[in-house]
Tab-separated table of C-alpha atoms in Angstrom:
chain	number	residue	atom	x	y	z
A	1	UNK	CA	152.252	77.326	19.804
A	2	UNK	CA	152.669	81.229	19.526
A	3	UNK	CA	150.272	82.986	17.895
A	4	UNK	CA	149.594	86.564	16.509
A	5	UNK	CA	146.742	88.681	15.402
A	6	UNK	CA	145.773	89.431	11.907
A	7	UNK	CA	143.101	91.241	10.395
A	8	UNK	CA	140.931	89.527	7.826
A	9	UNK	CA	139.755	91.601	4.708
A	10	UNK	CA	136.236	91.760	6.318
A	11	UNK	CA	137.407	93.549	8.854
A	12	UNK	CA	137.758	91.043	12.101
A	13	UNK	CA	141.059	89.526	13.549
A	14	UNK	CA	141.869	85.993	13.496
A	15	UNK	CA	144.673	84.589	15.087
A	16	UNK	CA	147.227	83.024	13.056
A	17	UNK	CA	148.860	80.273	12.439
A	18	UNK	CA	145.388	78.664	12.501
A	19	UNK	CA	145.234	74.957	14.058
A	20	UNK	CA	144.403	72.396	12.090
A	21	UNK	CA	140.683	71.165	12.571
A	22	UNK	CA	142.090	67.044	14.119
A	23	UNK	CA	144.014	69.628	16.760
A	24	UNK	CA	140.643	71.654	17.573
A	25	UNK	CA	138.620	68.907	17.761
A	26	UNK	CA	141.160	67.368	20.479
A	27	UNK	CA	140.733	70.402	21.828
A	28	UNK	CA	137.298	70.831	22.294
A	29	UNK	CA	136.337	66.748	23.354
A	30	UNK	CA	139.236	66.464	25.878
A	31	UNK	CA	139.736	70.020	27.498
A	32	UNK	CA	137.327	73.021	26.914
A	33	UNK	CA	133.938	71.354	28.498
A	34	UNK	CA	135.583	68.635	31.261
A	35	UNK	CA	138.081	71.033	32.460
A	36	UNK	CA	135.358	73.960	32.760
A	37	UNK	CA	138.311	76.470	30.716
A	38	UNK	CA	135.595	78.898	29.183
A	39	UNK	CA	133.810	81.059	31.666
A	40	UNK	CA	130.925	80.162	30.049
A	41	UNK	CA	130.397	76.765	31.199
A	42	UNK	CA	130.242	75.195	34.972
A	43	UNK	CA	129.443	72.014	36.435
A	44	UNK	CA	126.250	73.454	38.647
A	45	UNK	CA	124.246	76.683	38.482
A	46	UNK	CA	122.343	78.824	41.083
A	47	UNK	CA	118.803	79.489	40.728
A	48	UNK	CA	119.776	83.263	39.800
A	49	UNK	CA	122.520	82.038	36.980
A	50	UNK	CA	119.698	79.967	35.945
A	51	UNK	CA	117.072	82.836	35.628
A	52	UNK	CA	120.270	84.516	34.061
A	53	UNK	CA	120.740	81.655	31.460
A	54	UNK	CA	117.614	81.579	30.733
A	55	UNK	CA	117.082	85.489	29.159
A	56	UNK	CA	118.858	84.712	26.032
A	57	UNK	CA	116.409	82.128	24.820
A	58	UNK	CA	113.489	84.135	26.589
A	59	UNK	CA	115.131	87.450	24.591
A	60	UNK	CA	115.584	85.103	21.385
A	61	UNK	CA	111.893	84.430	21.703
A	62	UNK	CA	110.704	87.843	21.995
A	63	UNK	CA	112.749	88.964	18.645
A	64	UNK	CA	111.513	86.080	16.974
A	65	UNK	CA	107.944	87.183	17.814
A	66	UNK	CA	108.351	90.495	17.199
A	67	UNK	CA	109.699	89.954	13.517
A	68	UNK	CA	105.853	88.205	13.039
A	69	UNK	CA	107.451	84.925	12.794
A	70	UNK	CA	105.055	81.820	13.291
A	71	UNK	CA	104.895	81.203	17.308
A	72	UNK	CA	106.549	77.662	17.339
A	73	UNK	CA	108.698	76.069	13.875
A	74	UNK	CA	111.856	73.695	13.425
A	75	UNK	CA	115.460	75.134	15.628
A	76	UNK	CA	118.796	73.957	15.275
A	77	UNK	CA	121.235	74.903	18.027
A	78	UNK	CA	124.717	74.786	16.549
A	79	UNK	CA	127.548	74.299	19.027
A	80	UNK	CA	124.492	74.253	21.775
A	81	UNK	CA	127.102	73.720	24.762
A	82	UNK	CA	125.377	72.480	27.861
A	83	UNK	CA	121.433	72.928	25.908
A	84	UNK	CA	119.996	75.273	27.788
A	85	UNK	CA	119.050	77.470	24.377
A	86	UNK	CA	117.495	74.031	22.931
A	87	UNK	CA	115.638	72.995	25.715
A	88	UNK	CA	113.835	76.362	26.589
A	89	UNK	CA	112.135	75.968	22.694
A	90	UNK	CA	111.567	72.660	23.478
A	91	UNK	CA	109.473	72.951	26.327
A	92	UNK	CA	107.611	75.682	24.501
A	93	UNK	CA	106.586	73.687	22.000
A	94	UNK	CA	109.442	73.510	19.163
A	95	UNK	CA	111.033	70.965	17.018
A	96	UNK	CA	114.013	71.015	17.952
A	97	UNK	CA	117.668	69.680	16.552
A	98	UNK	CA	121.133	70.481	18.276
A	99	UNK	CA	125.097	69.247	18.099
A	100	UNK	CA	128.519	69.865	19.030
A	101	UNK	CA	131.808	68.115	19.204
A	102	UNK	CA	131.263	66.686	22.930
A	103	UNK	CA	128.086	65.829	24.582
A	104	UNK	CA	129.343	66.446	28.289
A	105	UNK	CA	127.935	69.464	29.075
A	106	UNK	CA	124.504	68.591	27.496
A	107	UNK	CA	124.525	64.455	29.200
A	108	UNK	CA	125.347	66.769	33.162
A	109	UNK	CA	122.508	69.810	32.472
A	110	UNK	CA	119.826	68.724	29.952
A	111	UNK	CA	120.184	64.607	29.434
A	112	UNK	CA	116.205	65.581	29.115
A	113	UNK	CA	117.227	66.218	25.269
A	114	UNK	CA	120.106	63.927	24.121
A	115	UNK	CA	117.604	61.984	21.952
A	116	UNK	CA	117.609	65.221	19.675
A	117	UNK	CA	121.550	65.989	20.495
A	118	UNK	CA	124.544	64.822	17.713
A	119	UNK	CA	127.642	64.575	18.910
A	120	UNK	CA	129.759	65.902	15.721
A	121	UNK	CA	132.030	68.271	14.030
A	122	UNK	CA	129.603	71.332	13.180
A	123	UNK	CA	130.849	71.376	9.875
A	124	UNK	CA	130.682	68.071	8.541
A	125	UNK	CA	126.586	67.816	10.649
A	126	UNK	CA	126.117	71.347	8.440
A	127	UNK	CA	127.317	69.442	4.902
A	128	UNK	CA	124.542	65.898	5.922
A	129	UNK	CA	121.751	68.830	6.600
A	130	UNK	CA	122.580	70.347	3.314
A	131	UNK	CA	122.863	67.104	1.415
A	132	UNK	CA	119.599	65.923	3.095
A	133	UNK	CA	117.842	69.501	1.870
A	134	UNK	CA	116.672	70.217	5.603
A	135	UNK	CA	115.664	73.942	6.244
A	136	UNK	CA	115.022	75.489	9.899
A	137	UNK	CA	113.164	78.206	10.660
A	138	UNK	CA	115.351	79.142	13.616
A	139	UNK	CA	118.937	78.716	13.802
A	140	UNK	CA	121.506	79.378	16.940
A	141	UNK	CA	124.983	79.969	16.922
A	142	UNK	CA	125.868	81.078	20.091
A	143	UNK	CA	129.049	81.608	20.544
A	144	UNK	CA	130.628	79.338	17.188
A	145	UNK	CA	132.286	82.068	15.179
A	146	UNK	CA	135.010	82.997	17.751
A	147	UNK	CA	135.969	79.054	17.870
A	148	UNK	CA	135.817	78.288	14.353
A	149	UNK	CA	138.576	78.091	11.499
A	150	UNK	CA	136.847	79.141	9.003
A	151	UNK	CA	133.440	81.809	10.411
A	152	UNK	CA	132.454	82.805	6.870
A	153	UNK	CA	132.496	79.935	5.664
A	154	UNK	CA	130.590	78.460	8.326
A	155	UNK	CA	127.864	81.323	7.512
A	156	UNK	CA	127.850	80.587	4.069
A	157	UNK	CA	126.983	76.677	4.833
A	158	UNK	CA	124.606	77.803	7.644
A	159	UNK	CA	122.582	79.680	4.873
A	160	UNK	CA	122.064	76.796	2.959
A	161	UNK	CA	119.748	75.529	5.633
A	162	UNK	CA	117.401	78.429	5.797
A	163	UNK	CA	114.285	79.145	4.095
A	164	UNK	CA	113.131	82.177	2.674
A	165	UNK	CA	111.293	83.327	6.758
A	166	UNK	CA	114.315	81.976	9.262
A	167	UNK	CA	116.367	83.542	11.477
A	168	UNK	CA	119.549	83.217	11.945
A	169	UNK	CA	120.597	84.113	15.746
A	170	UNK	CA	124.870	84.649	15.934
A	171	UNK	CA	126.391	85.274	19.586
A	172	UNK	CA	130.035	86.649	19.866
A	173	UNK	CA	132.243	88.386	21.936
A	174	UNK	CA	133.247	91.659	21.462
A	175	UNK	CA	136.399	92.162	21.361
A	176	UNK	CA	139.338	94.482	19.930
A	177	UNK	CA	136.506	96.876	20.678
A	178	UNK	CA	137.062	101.056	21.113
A	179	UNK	CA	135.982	100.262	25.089
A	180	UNK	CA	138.890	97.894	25.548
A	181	UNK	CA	141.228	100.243	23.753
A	182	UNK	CA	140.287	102.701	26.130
A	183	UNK	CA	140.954	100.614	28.712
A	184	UNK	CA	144.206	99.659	27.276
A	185	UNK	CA	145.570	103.344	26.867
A	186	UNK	CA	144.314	104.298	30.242
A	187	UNK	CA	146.738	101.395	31.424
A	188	UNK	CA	143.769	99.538	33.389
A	189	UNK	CA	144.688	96.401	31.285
A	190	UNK	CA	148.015	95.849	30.208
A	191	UNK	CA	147.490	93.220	27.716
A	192	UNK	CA	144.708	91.879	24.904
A	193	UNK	CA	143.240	89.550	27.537
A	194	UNK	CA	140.878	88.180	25.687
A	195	UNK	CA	143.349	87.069	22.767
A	196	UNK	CA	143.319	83.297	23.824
A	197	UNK	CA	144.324	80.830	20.974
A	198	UNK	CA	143.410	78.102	20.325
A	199	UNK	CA	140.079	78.637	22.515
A	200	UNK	CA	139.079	81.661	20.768
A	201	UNK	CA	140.363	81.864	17.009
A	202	UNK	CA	137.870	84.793	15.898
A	203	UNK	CA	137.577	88.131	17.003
A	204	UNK	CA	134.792	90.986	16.386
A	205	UNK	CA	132.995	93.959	17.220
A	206	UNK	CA	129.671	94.861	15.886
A	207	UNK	CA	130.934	97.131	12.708
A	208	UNK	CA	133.251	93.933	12.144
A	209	UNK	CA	130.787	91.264	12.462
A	210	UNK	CA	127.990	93.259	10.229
A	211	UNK	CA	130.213	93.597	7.575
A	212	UNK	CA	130.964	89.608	7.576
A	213	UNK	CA	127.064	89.259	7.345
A	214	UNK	CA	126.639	91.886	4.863
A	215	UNK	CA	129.427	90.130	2.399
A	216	UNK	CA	127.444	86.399	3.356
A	217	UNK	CA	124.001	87.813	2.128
A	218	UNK	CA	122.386	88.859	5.308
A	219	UNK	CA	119.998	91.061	6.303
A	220	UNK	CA	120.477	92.323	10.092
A	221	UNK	CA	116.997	92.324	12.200
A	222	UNK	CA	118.239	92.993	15.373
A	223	UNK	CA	121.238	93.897	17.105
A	224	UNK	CA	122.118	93.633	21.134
A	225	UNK	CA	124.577	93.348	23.508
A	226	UNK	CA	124.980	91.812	27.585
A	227	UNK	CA	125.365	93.472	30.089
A	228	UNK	CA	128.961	95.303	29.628
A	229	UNK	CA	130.899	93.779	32.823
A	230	UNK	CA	133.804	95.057	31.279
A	231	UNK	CA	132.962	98.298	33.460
A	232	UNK	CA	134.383	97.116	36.308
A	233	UNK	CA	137.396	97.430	34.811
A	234	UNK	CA	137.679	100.988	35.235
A	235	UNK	CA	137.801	100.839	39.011
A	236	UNK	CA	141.144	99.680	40.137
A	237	UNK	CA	139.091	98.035	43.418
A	238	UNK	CA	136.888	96.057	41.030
A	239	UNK	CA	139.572	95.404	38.347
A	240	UNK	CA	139.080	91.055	37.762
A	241	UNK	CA	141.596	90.988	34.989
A	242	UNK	CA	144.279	92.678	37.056
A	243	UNK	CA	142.894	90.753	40.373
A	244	UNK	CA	141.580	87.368	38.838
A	245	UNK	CA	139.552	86.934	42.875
A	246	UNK	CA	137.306	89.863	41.722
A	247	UNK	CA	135.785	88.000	38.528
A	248	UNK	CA	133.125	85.882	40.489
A	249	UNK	CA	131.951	89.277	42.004
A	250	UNK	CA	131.604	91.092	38.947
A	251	UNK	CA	129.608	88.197	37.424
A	252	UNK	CA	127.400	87.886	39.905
A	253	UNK	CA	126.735	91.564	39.763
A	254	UNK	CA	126.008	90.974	36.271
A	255	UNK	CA	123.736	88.363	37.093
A	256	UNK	CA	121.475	90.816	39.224
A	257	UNK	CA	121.643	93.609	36.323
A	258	UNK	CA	120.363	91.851	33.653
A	259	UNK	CA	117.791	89.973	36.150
A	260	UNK	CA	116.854	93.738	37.564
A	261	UNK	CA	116.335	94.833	34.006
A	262	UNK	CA	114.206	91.916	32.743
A	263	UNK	CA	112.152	92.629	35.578
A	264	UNK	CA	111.376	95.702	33.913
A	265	UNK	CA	110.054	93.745	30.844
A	266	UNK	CA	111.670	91.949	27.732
A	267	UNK	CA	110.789	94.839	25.849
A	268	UNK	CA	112.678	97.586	28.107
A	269	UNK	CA	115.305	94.866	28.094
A	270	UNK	CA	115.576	94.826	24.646
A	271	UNK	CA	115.777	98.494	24.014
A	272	UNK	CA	118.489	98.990	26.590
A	273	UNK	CA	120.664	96.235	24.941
A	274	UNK	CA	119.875	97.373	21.607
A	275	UNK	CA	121.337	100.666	22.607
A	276	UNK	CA	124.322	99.047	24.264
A	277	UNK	CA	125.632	97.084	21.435
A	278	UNK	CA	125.366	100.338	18.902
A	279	UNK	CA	127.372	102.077	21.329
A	280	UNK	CA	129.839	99.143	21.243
A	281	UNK	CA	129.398	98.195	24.727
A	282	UNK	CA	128.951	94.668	26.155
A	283	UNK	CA	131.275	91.756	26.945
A	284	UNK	CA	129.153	89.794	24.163
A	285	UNK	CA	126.966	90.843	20.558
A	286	UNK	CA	123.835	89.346	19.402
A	287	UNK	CA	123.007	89.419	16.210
A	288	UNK	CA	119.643	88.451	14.711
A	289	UNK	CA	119.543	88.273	10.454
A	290	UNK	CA	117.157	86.816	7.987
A	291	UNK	CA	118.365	86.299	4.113
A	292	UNK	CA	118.369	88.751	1.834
């Protein structure tokens, strides 16, 4: 199928036409996961991607701390991918629900917490929460939106889950960002890489992505980015989208930043990310909101 970009009246592009939801779901359960297609997931980790994997719930916990939230409560991990995000709160104490479409990434890194995993389409597990009247105090979408056919409505749903004191954590990627256009006028990239249908649908920056929660009713807490690999990109000897062999290097000199800087404390961490997605750098956003 060929697909172009269009920009939704909030602001972020989607691609269109959009696939139906029977052709995503096919998608998703026989492709994305088994095939290892999304950078994001692989079949066996290093002890340094694992410390790696690990900040985002450790940075998660930290925000959720430092908002004065109560030290453990009830998290659902929407979309939670291989678990990792799930079963860091788990161990430290949580309640803890989590789904996606396919459990194989979950059953080959955390079979530990299948007994609290739902193998389902997000939407329709969203619709029996809402029926059933369950609230969560913590909620994780980490990287949903960008896969999605519908993101705002998704946010509207997810809302009806939270209580007056949850948090709602969103992770996307930033993309059509002013860095990539650079990059893109400079002639270091000669094409919207990241536009990928169907395995990204969504598209936003930060500006994009807080006016989408503005519009849904939400009230943004904290805002970071990842380490911006992206970078490498401006050296033609480090270029991975132009050489595809330099992409495991550049990761794994991501790995060692954001270790080197969480060495340095969550805290110092935080501020340096905080300051990185305002700037709009960072292959990925994080977004932290309560409701208005």
């Amino acid at each position: 199928m060929d697909y172009t970009k269009k920009r939704h009246p909030m602001g972020f592009y989607h691609a269109y036409p959009i696939p139906s939801q029977e052709e995503l779901d096919l998608f998703y359960r026989e492709e994305y996961f088994q095939a290892c297609k999304s950078a994001s997931y692989s079949h066996d980790y290093s002890e340094e991607e694992m410390q790696f994997i690990v900040t985002q719930p450790v940075v998660a916990d930290y925000v959720w701390n430092q908002a004065g939230k109560n030290s453990v409560g009830k998290l659902i991990d929407i979309g939670c991918g291989e678990g990792f995000f799930a079963r860091y709160f788990y161990d430290h104490g949580w309640e803890i629900e989590c789904c996606d479409l396919s459990s194989f990434a979950i059953e080959r890194h955390n079979p530990e917490i299948l007994s609290f995993f739902t193998e389902n389409n997000i939407f329709k597990e969203l619709d029996g929460k809402i029926t059933d009247n369950n609230k969560y105090d913590f909620i994780n979408l980490s990287n949903v939106l960008e896969h999605v056919r519908e993101p705002v409505t998704l946010l509207e749903r997810v809302k009806k889950i939270m209580g007056r004191d949850s948090m709602l954590r969103i992770k996307v990627p930033n993309d059509f960002s002013a860095f990539q256009q650079i990059l893109l006028d400079s002639s270091r990239i000669s094409s919207e890489y990241w536009f990928n249908p169907p395995g990204h649908l969504n598209f936003f920056t930060l500006t994009s992505l807080k006016e989408v929660l503005k519009s849904c009713g939400f009230r943004i807490v904290k805002t970071l980015a990842d380490f911006p690999i992206e970078l490498f990109l401006l050296n033609k000897y480090s270029n991975y989208v132009v050489d595809k062999s330099k992409g495991a290097e550049a990761h794994n000199a991501r790995v060692v930043m954001e270790r080197y800087l969480m060495d340095h404390g969550t805290d110092r961490y935080v501020d340096f990310m905080s300051i990185s997605a305002e700037v709009g750098l960072g292959r990925t956003i994080i977004v932290f909101v309560d409701v208005l």
